[in-house]
Short mmCIF file of C-alpha atoms in Angstrom, two decimals:
data_model
loop_
_atom_site.label_atom_id
_atom_site.label_comp_id
_atom_site.label_asym_id
_atom_site.label_seq_id
_atom_site.Cartn_x
_atom_site.Cartn_y
_atom_site.Cartn_z
CA MET A 1 242.52 225.29 132.98
CA LEU A 2 241.65 225.04 136.68
CA GLN A 3 242.31 221.31 136.51
CA GLN A 4 245.90 222.13 135.54
CA LEU A 5 246.61 224.01 138.76
CA PRO A 6 249.34 222.43 140.89
CA PHE A 7 247.14 222.82 143.97
CA LYS A 8 243.66 221.54 144.79
CA LEU A 9 240.63 223.84 144.96
CA GLY A 10 237.80 223.27 147.41
CA ILE A 11 235.14 225.34 149.09
CA HIS A 12 234.05 225.98 152.67
CA PRO A 13 230.43 225.37 153.76
CA ILE A 14 230.60 228.77 155.47
CA ASN A 15 229.60 230.15 152.06
CA TRP A 16 226.20 228.54 152.64
CA VAL A 17 225.89 228.47 156.44
CA GLY A 18 227.44 231.01 158.81
CA GLU A 19 229.59 229.78 161.67
CA ASP A 20 230.13 233.08 163.49
CA VAL A 21 226.77 234.55 162.45
CA LYS A 22 224.34 231.71 163.04
CA GLU A 23 221.35 233.26 161.25
CA HIS A 24 223.22 233.31 157.94
CA GLY A 25 221.89 230.35 155.97
CA ASN A 26 220.56 228.64 159.08
CA ASP A 27 217.83 226.85 157.11
CA THR A 28 220.26 225.52 154.49
CA THR A 29 220.63 221.73 154.48
CA PHE A 30 223.71 219.56 154.22
CA GLU A 31 222.25 218.04 151.06
CA GLN A 32 222.03 221.41 149.33
CA ILE A 33 225.60 222.26 150.26
CA VAL A 34 227.19 219.06 148.94
CA ASN A 35 224.96 218.97 145.86
CA GLU A 36 226.12 222.46 144.91
CA ILE A 37 229.77 221.71 145.70
CA GLU A 38 229.49 218.74 143.34
CA ALA A 39 227.80 220.90 140.69
CA LEU A 40 230.68 223.39 140.92
CA GLY A 41 233.09 220.56 140.13
CA LEU A 42 234.98 221.01 143.41
CA THR A 43 236.29 218.06 145.39
CA GLY A 44 237.22 219.45 148.81
CA THR A 45 235.30 220.87 151.76
CA GLU A 46 235.75 221.69 155.44
CA MET A 47 233.49 220.47 158.21
CA GLY A 48 230.37 222.58 158.75
CA ARG A 49 227.70 222.68 161.42
CA LYS A 50 225.12 221.15 159.08
CA TYR A 51 227.32 218.14 158.31
CA PRO A 52 226.72 214.69 159.86
CA THR A 53 229.07 214.15 162.81
CA ASP A 54 229.17 210.36 162.59
CA PRO A 55 232.36 209.59 160.62
CA ALA A 56 230.83 206.56 158.87
CA VAL A 57 227.82 208.56 157.70
CA LEU A 58 229.87 211.57 156.68
CA LYS A 59 232.38 209.42 154.78
CA LYS A 60 229.61 207.74 152.85
CA GLU A 61 227.81 210.97 151.98
CA LEU A 62 230.97 212.76 150.84
CA ALA A 63 232.28 209.75 148.91
CA GLN A 64 229.06 209.62 146.91
CA LYS A 65 229.80 213.17 145.75
CA GLY A 66 233.51 212.66 145.22
CA ILE A 67 234.32 215.18 147.96
CA GLN A 68 237.19 215.03 150.47
CA LEU A 69 236.93 216.47 153.98
CA VAL A 70 240.01 218.68 153.99
CA SER A 71 239.93 220.03 157.53
CA GLN A 72 237.85 221.23 160.46
CA TRP A 73 238.25 224.33 162.62
CA LYS A 74 239.55 223.72 166.14
CA SER A 75 239.41 226.49 168.71
CA VAL A 76 242.11 226.23 171.38
CA LEU A 77 242.76 228.09 174.64
CA PHE A 78 246.47 227.56 175.10
CA SER A 79 247.33 231.09 176.26
CA ASP A 80 245.97 230.17 179.70
CA PRO A 81 248.14 227.38 181.18
CA SER A 82 245.29 226.14 183.38
CA TYR A 83 243.46 224.98 180.24
CA ARG A 84 246.46 223.21 178.69
CA GLU A 85 245.77 219.58 179.55
CA SER A 86 242.03 219.63 178.83
CA GLU A 87 242.67 221.46 175.56
CA LEU A 88 245.27 218.92 174.46
CA GLN A 89 242.89 216.05 175.26
CA ALA A 90 240.21 217.71 173.11
CA TYR A 91 242.78 218.34 170.38
CA ARG A 92 243.75 214.68 170.29
CA LYS A 93 240.11 213.68 169.74
CA HIS A 94 239.84 216.26 166.98
CA VAL A 95 242.97 214.87 165.32
CA GLU A 96 241.65 211.32 165.53
CA PHE A 97 238.38 212.33 163.83
CA LEU A 98 240.17 214.13 161.00
CA LYS A 99 242.62 211.26 160.55
CA GLU A 100 239.69 208.86 160.17
CA MET A 101 238.22 211.20 157.55
CA GLY A 102 241.47 211.24 155.58
CA SER A 103 242.26 214.89 156.30
CA LYS A 104 245.86 216.11 156.43
CA VAL A 105 245.61 219.57 158.00
CA ILE A 106 243.89 221.00 161.08
CA SER A 107 242.62 224.59 161.07
CA THR A 108 243.65 225.76 164.54
CA CYS A 109 242.98 229.11 166.23
CA GLU A 110 243.65 230.51 169.69
CA VAL A 111 240.46 232.01 171.16
CA GLY A 112 241.94 233.34 174.40
CA GLY A 113 241.37 237.10 174.54
CA SER A 114 238.87 237.07 171.69
CA LEU A 115 235.78 239.17 172.23
CA HIS A 116 233.50 236.60 170.63
CA PHE A 117 235.17 233.21 171.02
CA ASP A 118 236.81 233.22 174.47
CA PRO A 119 234.48 231.32 176.87
CA ARG A 120 235.82 233.40 179.78
CA ARG A 121 234.61 236.72 178.35
CA THR A 122 231.36 238.45 179.33
CA PRO A 123 228.77 239.90 176.91
CA ASN A 124 229.38 243.53 177.88
CA GLU A 125 233.07 243.62 176.84
CA LYS A 126 234.14 245.54 173.75
CA GLU A 127 237.80 244.84 172.94
CA VAL A 128 240.10 241.92 172.15
CA LEU A 129 242.43 241.34 175.13
CA HIS A 130 245.91 241.04 173.67
CA LEU A 131 248.42 238.62 175.12
CA ASP A 132 251.22 239.52 177.49
CA GLU A 133 254.57 237.74 177.19
CA ALA A 134 253.50 234.94 179.52
CA GLY A 135 250.39 234.43 177.40
CA TRP A 136 252.44 234.26 174.21
CA GLN A 137 254.82 231.72 175.72
CA SER A 138 251.95 229.58 176.96
CA LEU A 139 250.27 229.76 173.55
CA ALA A 140 253.45 228.70 171.77
CA GLU A 141 254.05 225.80 174.16
CA GLY A 142 250.47 224.60 173.75
CA LEU A 143 250.61 224.84 169.96
CA ASN A 144 253.90 222.94 169.84
CA ALA A 145 252.38 220.19 172.00
CA ALA A 146 249.25 220.05 169.83
CA GLY A 147 251.41 220.06 166.70
CA ALA A 148 253.28 217.04 168.04
CA ILE A 149 249.95 215.21 168.50
CA ALA A 150 248.98 216.07 164.93
CA LYS A 151 252.37 214.93 163.60
CA GLU A 152 252.08 211.67 165.52
CA HIS A 153 248.93 210.93 163.49
CA GLY A 154 250.34 212.10 160.15
CA LEU A 155 248.58 215.49 160.12
CA LYS A 156 249.76 219.10 160.30
CA LEU A 157 248.56 221.77 162.71
CA THR A 158 247.93 224.83 160.51
CA TYR A 159 247.46 228.00 162.52
CA HIS A 160 244.59 230.20 161.30
CA HIS A 161 245.43 233.86 161.88
CA HIS A 162 241.98 235.37 162.26
CA GLY A 163 240.09 238.63 162.65
CA GLY A 164 238.89 239.36 166.17
CA THR A 165 241.57 237.19 167.80
CA VAL A 166 245.01 237.72 169.35
CA VAL A 167 246.80 236.62 166.16
CA GLU A 168 245.40 238.99 163.56
CA SER A 169 247.99 241.59 162.51
CA PRO A 170 251.20 240.95 160.52
CA GLU A 171 253.22 241.61 163.68
CA GLU A 172 251.21 239.01 165.59
CA ILE A 173 251.68 236.47 162.80
CA ASP A 174 255.42 237.22 162.93
CA LYS A 175 255.53 236.65 166.68
CA LEU A 176 253.60 233.37 166.45
CA MET A 177 255.87 232.07 163.71
CA GLU A 178 258.97 233.11 165.68
CA LEU A 179 257.85 231.42 168.92
CA THR A 180 256.62 228.11 167.49
CA ASP A 181 258.50 225.10 166.15
CA PRO A 182 258.42 225.12 162.30
CA ASN A 183 258.36 221.33 162.32
CA LEU A 184 255.20 221.25 164.45
CA VAL A 185 253.25 224.44 163.72
CA TYR A 186 252.39 225.47 160.16
CA LEU A 187 250.43 228.43 158.83
CA LEU A 188 246.94 228.49 157.38
CA PHE A 189 247.36 231.46 155.04
CA ASP A 190 244.07 233.33 154.68
CA THR A 191 244.04 236.15 152.11
CA GLY A 192 241.00 237.92 153.54
CA HIS A 193 242.02 237.73 157.19
CA THR A 194 245.52 238.93 156.27
CA TYR A 195 244.09 242.09 154.73
CA TYR A 196 241.47 242.50 157.46
CA GLY A 197 244.30 242.39 160.00
CA GLY A 198 246.22 245.15 158.25
CA GLY A 199 248.63 243.06 156.20
CA ASP A 200 249.45 242.60 152.53
CA PRO A 201 248.53 239.05 151.48
CA LEU A 202 251.32 238.71 148.90
CA THR A 203 253.94 239.86 151.42
CA VAL A 204 252.78 237.34 154.04
CA LEU A 205 252.58 234.59 151.42
CA ARG A 206 256.15 235.19 150.29
CA LYS A 207 257.52 235.64 153.81
CA TYR A 208 256.07 232.43 155.21
CA TYR A 209 255.66 230.24 152.15
CA ASP A 210 257.82 227.51 153.69
CA ARG A 211 255.47 227.35 156.70
CA ILE A 212 252.22 227.42 154.72
CA ALA A 213 250.43 224.05 154.55
CA TYR A 214 246.87 225.21 153.87
CA ILE A 215 245.16 228.21 152.24
CA HIS A 216 241.82 230.03 152.47
CA LEU A 217 240.95 232.27 149.52
CA LYS A 218 238.76 235.12 150.71
CA ASP A 219 238.19 238.64 149.38
CA ILE A 220 237.36 241.94 151.13
CA ARG A 221 234.88 244.70 150.38
CA GLN A 222 237.00 247.80 150.92
CA ASP A 223 234.06 250.18 151.42
CA VAL A 224 232.54 247.96 154.10
CA LEU A 225 235.91 247.57 155.82
CA GLU A 226 236.49 251.33 155.90
CA GLN A 227 232.99 252.05 157.21
CA THR A 228 233.19 249.44 159.95
CA ARG A 229 236.65 250.67 160.96
CA THR A 230 235.27 254.21 161.25
CA GLU A 231 232.52 252.90 163.50
CA HIS A 232 234.96 250.72 165.50
CA ALA A 233 232.70 247.76 164.75
CA ASP A 234 233.60 244.36 166.20
CA PHE A 235 234.45 241.34 164.08
CA VAL A 236 231.01 239.71 164.00
CA THR A 237 229.39 243.03 163.11
CA CYS A 238 231.81 243.30 160.20
CA ILE A 239 230.68 239.89 158.94
CA ARG A 240 227.03 240.91 159.24
CA ARG A 241 227.80 244.02 157.19
CA GLY A 242 229.39 241.87 154.45
CA VAL A 243 233.08 242.73 154.82
CA PHE A 244 234.08 239.33 153.33
CA THR A 245 233.28 237.90 149.92
CA VAL A 246 234.69 235.43 147.39
CA PRO A 247 237.74 236.12 145.19
CA GLY A 248 236.96 238.53 142.38
CA ASP A 249 234.15 240.33 144.20
CA GLY A 250 236.29 242.53 146.43
CA CYS A 251 239.40 244.69 146.42
CA LEU A 252 242.16 242.08 146.58
CA ASP A 253 244.38 241.42 143.59
CA PHE A 254 244.65 237.63 143.33
CA GLN A 255 246.76 237.63 140.15
CA PRO A 256 250.15 237.86 141.91
CA ILE A 257 248.96 235.46 144.63
CA PHE A 258 248.13 232.73 142.12
CA SER A 259 251.31 233.46 140.16
CA GLU A 260 253.33 233.01 143.34
CA LEU A 261 251.58 229.77 144.27
CA ILE A 262 252.08 228.34 140.79
CA GLN A 263 255.72 229.46 140.64
CA GLN A 264 256.42 227.94 144.06
CA GLY A 265 254.63 224.71 143.11
CA TYR A 266 252.16 224.77 146.01
CA ASN A 267 250.33 221.44 145.90
CA GLY A 268 248.09 221.57 148.98
CA TRP A 269 244.49 222.64 149.32
CA ALA A 270 243.13 226.13 148.69
CA ILE A 271 239.57 226.67 149.92
CA LEU A 272 237.17 229.31 148.60
CA GLU A 273 235.51 231.33 151.35
CA GLY A 274 233.02 234.18 151.15
CA GLU A 275 231.71 234.43 154.70
CA GLN A 276 228.55 236.44 153.99
CA ASP A 277 224.77 236.21 154.10
CA PRO A 278 223.72 233.69 151.41
CA ALA A 279 220.26 235.26 151.27
CA GLU A 280 221.89 238.37 149.75
CA HIS A 281 224.87 236.62 148.17
CA PRO A 282 223.85 233.12 147.00
CA ALA A 283 226.72 230.73 147.66
CA TYR A 284 226.53 228.76 144.41
CA GLU A 285 226.37 231.81 142.14
CA TYR A 286 229.17 233.62 143.96
CA ALA A 287 231.37 230.52 143.92
CA LYS A 288 230.71 230.04 140.21
CA ASN A 289 231.76 233.65 139.56
CA ALA A 290 234.86 233.20 141.72
CA LEU A 291 235.91 230.14 139.74
CA ALA A 292 235.46 232.04 136.48
CA HIS A 293 237.56 234.88 137.89
CA ILE A 294 240.31 232.50 138.97
CA GLU A 295 240.33 230.84 135.55
CA LEU A 296 240.64 234.25 133.89
CA LEU A 297 243.58 235.17 136.12
CA ILE A 298 245.33 231.87 135.42
CA ASN A 299 244.89 232.28 131.67
CA GLN A 300 246.15 235.87 131.82
CA GLY A 301 249.17 234.78 133.82
CA LYS A 302 249.92 232.02 131.35
CA LYS A 303 249.83 234.48 128.42
CA VAL A 304 252.17 236.87 130.22
CA ASN A 305 254.64 234.06 130.92
CA GLU A 306 254.58 233.05 127.25
CA LEU A 307 255.58 236.52 126.06
#
């Protein structure tokens, strides 16, 4: 049944090796990751920190497993105009690498103001610094310029709204979408980060479907979210506590999300993510369960439509 989906399912290596929490799965090898992706029957992945960085080597290794490199995260600092030119130069190199790998979308996220990702921040700070109007304008201009670079090479800049950053809440997503050119800046719709940021995933999906060019499927543990909110925990602490998991293991209802995607005919990539400690939540087993859950939802939806 999963093979009959109009869109393509892949999985992120962050299920095996943490990106924001480096100790999560730090001893896991690239070989284990791609072997288990192949065993799951999935054919798409994002770049991970355990992956070979030489394009020729990476192409060969992934091709042997029948796996496509779908995208790679790119942090940008466009909200500060003084970084614009150097950031665009780095973005162009990123685009050129992904083009060589056959990717079509670029996971892009502004790190200015972020407590954890902004290189200008100091270790003793506690809050995300939200953008003023000048910062928003600079961010939009930078994203439009980067989107033009991506378009020039046949790729799409997909903006990743993300916990612990300046584009996290539904209102911030709205503002970003309003300020950017829809022909240059697309949306990476992430179910887990939508909910983490205080939004309803189905609402955001329906509102911005025409701008969505890439999807991350992530679930949320409601009890962990509530506890960490009570404690005013920062984003990385929330990950360490296990706020995220794979679809079917948390509180999100994916049935209407999949129904909407199928009804709309979405044909891009959707990537499974369960950013959590693989020592406690083994990546392969959790992914296998997520796939079974998705198949169940698809079959249920099909039966309802036949009535």
